[in-house]
Short mmCIF file of N, CA and C in Angstrom, two decimals:
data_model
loop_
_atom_site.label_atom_id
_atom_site.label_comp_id
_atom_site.label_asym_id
_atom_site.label_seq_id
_atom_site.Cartn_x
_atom_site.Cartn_y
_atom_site.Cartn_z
N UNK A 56 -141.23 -213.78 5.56
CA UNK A 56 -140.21 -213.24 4.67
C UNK A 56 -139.59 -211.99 5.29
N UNK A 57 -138.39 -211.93 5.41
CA UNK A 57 -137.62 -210.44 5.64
C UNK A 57 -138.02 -209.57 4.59
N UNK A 58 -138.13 -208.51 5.16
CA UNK A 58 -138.03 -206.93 4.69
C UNK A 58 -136.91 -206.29 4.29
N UNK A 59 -136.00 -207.23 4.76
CA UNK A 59 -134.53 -206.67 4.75
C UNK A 59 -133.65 -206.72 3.03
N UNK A 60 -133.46 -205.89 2.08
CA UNK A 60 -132.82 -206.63 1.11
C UNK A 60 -132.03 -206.17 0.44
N UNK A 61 -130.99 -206.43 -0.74
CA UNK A 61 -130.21 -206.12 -1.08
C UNK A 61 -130.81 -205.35 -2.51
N UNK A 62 -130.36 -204.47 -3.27
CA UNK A 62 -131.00 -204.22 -4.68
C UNK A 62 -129.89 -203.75 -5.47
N UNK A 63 -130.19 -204.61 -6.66
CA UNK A 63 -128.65 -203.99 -7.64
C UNK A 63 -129.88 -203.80 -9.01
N UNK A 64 -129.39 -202.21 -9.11
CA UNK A 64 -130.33 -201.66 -10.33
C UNK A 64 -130.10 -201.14 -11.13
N UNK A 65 -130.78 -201.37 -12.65
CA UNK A 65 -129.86 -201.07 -13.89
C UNK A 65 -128.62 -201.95 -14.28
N UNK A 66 -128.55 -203.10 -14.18
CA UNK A 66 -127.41 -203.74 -14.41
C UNK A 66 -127.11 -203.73 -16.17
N UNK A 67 -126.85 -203.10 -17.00
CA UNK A 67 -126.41 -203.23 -18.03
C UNK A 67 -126.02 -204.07 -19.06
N UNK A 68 -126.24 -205.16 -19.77
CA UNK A 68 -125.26 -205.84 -20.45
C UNK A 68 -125.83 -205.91 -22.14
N UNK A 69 -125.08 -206.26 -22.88
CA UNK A 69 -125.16 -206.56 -24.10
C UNK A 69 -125.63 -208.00 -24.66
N UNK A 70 -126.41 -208.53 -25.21
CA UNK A 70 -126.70 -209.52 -25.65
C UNK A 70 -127.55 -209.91 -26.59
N UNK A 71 -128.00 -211.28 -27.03
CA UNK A 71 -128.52 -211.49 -28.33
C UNK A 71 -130.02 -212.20 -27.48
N UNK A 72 -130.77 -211.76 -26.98
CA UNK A 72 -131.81 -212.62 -26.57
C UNK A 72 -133.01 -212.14 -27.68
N UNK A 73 -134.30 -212.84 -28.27
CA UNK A 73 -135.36 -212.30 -28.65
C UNK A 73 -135.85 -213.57 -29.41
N UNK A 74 -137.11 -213.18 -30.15
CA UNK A 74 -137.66 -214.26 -31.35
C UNK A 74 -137.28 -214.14 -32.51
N UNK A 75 -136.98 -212.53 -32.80
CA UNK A 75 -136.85 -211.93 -34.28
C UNK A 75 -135.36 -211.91 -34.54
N UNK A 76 -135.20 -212.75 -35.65
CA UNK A 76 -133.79 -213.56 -36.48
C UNK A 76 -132.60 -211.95 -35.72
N UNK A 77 -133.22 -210.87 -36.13
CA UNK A 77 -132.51 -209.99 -36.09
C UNK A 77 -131.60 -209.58 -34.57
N UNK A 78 -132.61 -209.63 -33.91
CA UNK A 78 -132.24 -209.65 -32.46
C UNK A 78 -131.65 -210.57 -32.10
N UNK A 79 -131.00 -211.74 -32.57
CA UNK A 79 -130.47 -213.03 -32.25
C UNK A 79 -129.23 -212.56 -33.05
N UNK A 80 -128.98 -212.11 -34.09
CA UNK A 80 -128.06 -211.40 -34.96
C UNK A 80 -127.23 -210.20 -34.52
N UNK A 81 -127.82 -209.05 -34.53
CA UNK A 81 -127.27 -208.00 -34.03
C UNK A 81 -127.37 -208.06 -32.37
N UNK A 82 -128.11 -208.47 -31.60
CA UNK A 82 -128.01 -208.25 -30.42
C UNK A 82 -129.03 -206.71 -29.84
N UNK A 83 -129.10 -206.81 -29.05
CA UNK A 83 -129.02 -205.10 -27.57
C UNK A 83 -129.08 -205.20 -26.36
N UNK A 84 -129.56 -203.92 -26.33
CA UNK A 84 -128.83 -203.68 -24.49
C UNK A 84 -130.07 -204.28 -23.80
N UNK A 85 -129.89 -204.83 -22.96
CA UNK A 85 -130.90 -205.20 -21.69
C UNK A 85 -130.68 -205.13 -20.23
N UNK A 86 -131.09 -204.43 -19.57
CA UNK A 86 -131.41 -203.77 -18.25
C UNK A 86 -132.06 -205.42 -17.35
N UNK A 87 -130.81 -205.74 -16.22
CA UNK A 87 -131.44 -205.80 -15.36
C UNK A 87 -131.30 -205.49 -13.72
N UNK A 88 -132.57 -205.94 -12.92
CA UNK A 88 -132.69 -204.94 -12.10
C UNK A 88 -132.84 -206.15 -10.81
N UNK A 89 -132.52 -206.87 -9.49
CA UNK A 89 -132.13 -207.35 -8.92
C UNK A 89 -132.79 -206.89 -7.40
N UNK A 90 -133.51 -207.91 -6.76
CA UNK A 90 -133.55 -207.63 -5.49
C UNK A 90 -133.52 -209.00 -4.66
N UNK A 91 -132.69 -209.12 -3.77
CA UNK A 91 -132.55 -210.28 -2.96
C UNK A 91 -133.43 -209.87 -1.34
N UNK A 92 -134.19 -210.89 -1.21
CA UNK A 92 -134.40 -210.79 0.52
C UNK A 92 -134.14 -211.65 1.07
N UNK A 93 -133.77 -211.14 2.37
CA UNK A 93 -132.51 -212.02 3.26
C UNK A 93 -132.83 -211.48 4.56
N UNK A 94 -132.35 -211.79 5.27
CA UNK A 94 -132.07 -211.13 7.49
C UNK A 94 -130.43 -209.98 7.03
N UNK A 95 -130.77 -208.86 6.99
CA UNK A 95 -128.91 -208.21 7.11
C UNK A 95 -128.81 -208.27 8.22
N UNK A 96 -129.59 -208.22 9.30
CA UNK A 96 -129.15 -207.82 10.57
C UNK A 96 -128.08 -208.46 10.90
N UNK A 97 -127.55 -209.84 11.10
CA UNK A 97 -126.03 -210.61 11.09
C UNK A 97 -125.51 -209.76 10.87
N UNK A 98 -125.12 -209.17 9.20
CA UNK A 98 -123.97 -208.80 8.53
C UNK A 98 -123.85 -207.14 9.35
N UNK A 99 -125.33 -206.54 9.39
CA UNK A 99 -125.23 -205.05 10.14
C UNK A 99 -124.45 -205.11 11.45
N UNK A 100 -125.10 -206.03 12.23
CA UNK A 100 -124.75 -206.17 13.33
C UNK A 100 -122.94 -206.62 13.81
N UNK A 101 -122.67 -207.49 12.45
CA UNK A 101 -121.17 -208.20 12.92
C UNK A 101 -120.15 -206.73 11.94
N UNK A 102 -120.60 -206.29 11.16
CA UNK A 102 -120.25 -206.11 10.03
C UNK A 102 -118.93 -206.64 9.33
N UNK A 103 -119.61 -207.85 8.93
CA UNK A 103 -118.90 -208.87 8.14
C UNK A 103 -119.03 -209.36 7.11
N UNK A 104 -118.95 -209.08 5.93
CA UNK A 104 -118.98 -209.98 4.35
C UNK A 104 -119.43 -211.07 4.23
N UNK A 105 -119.05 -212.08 5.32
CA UNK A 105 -119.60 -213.48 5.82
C UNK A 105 -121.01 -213.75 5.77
N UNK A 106 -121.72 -212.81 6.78
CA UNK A 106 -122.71 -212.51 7.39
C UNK A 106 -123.76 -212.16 6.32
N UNK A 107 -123.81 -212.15 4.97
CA UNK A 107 -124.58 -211.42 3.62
C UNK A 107 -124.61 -212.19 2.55
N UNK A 108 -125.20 -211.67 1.60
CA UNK A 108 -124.78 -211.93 0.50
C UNK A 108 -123.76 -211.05 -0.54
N UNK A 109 -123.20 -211.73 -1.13
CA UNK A 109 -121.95 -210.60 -1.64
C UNK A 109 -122.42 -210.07 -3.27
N UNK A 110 -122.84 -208.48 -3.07
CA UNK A 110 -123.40 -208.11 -4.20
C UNK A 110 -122.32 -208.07 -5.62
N UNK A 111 -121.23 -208.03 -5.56
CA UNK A 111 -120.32 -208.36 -6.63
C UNK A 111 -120.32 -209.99 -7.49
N UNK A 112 -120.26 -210.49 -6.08
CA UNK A 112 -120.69 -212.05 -6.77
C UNK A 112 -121.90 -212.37 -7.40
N UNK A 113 -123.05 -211.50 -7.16
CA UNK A 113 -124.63 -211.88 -7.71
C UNK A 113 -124.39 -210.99 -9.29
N UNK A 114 -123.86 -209.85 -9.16
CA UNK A 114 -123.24 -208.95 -10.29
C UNK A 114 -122.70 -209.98 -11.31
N UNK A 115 -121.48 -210.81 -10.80
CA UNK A 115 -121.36 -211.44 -11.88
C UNK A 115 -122.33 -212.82 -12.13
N UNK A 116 -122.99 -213.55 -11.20
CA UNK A 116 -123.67 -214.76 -11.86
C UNK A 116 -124.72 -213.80 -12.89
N UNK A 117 -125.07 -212.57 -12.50
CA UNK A 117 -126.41 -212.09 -13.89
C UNK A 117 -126.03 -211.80 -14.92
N UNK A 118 -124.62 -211.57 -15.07
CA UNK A 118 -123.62 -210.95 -15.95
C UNK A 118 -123.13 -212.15 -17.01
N UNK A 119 -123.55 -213.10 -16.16
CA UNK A 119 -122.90 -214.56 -16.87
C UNK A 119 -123.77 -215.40 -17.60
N UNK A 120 -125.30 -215.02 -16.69
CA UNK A 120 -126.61 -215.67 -17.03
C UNK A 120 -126.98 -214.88 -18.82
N UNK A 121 -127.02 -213.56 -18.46
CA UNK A 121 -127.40 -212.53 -19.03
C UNK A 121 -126.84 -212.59 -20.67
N UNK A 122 -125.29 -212.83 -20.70
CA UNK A 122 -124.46 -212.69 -21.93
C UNK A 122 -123.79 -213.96 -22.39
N UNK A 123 -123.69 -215.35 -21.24
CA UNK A 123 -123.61 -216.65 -21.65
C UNK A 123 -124.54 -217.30 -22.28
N UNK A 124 -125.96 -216.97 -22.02
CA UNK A 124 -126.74 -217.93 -22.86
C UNK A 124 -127.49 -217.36 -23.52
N UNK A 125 -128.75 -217.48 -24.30
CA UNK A 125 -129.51 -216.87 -25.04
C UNK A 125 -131.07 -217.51 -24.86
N UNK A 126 -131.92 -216.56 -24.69
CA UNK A 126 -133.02 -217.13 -24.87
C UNK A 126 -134.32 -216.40 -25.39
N UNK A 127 -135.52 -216.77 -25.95
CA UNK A 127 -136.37 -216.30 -26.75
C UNK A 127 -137.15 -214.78 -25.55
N UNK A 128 -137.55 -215.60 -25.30
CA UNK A 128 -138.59 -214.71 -24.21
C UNK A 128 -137.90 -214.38 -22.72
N UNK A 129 -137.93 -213.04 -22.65
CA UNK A 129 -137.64 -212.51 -21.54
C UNK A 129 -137.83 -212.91 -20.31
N UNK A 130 -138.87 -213.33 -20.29
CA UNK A 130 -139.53 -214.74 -19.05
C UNK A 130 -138.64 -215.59 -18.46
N UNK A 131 -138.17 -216.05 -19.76
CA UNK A 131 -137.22 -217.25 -19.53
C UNK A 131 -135.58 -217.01 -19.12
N UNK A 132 -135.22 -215.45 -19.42
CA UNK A 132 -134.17 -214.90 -18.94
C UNK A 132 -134.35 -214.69 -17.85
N UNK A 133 -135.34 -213.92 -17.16
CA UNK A 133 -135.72 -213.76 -15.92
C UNK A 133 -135.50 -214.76 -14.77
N UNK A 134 -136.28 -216.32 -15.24
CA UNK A 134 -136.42 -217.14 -14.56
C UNK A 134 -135.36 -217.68 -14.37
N UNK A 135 -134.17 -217.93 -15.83
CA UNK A 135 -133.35 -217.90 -15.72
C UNK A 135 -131.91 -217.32 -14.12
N UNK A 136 -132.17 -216.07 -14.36
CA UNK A 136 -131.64 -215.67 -13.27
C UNK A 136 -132.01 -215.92 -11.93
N UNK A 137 -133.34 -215.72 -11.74
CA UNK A 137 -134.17 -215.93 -10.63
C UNK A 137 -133.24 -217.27 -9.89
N UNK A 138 -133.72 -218.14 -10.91
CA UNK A 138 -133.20 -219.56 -10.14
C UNK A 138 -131.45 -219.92 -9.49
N UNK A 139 -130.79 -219.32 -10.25
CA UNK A 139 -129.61 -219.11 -10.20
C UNK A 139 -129.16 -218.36 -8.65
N UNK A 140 -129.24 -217.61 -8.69
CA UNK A 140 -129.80 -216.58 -7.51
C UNK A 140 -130.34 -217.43 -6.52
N UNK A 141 -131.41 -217.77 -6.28
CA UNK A 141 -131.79 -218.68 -5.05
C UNK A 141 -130.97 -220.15 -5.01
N UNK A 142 -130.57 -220.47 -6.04
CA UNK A 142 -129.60 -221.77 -5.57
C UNK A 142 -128.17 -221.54 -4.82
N UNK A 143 -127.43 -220.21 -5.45
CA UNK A 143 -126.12 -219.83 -5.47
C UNK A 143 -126.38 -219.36 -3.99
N UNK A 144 -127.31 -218.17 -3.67
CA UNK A 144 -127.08 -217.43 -2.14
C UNK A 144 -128.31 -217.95 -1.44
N UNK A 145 -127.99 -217.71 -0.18
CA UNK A 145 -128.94 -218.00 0.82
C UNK A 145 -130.26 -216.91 1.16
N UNK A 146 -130.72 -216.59 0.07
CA UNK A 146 -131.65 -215.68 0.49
C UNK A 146 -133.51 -216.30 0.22
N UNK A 147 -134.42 -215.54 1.02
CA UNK A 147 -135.53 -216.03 1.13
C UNK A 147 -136.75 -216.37 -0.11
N UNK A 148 -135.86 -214.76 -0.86
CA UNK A 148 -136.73 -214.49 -2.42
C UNK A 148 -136.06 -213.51 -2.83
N UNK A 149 -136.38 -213.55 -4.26
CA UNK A 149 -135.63 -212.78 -5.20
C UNK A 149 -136.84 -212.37 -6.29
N UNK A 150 -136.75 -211.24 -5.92
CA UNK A 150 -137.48 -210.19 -7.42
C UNK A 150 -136.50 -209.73 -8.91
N UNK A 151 -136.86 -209.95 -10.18
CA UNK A 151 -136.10 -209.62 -11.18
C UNK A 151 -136.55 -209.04 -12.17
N UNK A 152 -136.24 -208.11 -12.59
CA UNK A 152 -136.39 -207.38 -13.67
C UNK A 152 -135.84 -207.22 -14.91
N UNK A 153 -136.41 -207.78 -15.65
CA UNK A 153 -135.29 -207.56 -17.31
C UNK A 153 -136.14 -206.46 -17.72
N UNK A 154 -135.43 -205.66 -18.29
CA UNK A 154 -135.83 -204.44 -19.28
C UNK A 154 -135.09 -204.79 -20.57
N UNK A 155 -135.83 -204.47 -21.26
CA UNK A 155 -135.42 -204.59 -23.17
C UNK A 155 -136.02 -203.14 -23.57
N UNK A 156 -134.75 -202.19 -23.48
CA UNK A 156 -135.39 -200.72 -24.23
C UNK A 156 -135.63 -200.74 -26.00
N UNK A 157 -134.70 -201.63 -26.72
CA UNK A 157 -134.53 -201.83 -27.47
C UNK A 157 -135.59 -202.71 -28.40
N UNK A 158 -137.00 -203.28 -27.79
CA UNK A 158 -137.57 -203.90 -28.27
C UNK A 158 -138.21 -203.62 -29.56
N UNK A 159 -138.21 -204.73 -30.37
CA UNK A 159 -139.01 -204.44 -31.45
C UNK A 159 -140.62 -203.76 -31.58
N UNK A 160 -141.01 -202.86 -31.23
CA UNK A 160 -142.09 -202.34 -31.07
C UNK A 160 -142.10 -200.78 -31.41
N UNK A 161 -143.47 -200.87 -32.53
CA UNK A 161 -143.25 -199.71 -32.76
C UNK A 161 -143.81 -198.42 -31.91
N UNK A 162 -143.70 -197.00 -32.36
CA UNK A 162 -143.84 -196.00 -31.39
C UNK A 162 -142.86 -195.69 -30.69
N UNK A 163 -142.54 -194.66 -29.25
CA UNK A 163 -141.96 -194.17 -28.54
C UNK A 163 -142.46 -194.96 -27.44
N UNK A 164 -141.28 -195.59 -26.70
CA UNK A 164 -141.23 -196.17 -25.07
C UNK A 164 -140.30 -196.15 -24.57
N UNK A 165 -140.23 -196.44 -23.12
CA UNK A 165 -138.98 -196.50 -22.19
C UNK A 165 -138.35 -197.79 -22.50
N UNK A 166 -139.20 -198.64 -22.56
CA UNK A 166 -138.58 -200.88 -22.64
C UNK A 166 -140.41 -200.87 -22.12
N UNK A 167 -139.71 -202.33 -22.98
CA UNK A 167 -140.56 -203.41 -22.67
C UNK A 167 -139.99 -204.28 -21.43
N UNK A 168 -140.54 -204.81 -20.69
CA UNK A 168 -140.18 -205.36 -19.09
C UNK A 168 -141.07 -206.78 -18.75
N UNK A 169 -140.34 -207.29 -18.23
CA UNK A 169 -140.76 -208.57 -17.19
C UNK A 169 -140.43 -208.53 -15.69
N UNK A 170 -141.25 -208.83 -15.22
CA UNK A 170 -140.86 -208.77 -13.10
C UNK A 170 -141.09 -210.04 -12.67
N UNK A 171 -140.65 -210.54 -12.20
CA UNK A 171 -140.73 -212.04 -11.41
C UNK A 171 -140.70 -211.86 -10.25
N UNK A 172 -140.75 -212.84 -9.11
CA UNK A 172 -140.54 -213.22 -7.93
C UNK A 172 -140.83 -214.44 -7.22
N UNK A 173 -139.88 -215.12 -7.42
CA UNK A 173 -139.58 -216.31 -6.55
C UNK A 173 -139.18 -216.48 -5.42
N UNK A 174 -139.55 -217.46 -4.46
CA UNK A 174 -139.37 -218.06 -3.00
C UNK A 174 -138.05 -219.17 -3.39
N UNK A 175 -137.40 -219.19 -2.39
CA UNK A 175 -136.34 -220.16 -1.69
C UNK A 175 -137.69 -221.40 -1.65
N UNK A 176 -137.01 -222.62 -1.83
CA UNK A 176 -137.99 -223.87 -0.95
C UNK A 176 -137.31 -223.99 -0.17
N UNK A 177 -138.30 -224.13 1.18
CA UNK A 177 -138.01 -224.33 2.42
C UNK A 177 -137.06 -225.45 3.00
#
């Protein structure tokens, strides 16, 4: 696996994902957080757009994943993206992060979170 990778963090969006009627209703914010691994050296080396993956374009497939569909468990948003991501770009693996600050839970916290990481098949 390369060492080499791209990271888009804090991605922002609005949406209705959860179990509780309410959260499917009103909606909130959910954080996610993006890392692709790949070879940059091509793109360093040529420095060419070609040569990469294009972080605007991954911006919008999470943007699309994120606020087009809906789903119960964060898991499944995650994986959601995950897969999307390794089909769309050519990279080796992809780490993902959903944050839900907004979760139903009581007390004081930062979010509740999920981390994934998936492989490309060879």
């Amino acid at each position: 696996m390369s060492k080499d990778k791209i990271i888009l963090d804090g991605l922002e969006f609005y949406a209705f994902h959860g179990c509780h009627p309410a959260e499917e209703e009103l909606g909130q914010p959910f954080i996610v957080d993006a890392e692709l691994f790949l070879d940059l050296a091509p793109a360093g080396q040529a420095d060419d757009l070609q040569a990469t993956v294009n972080y605007d374009a991954v911006y919008h497939l999470i943007r699309e994943t994120v606020t087009g569909q809906r789903f119960k468990l964060l898991e499944a948003l995650a994986e959601a993206i995950a897969q999307k991501i390794l089909t769309c770009f050519p990279v080796e693996e992809v780490l993902v992060r959903v944050k839900k600050p907004r979760a139903p839970l009581p007390g004081t916290f930062n979010y509740a979170a999920v981390e994934i990481r998936r492989r490309s098949n060879p």
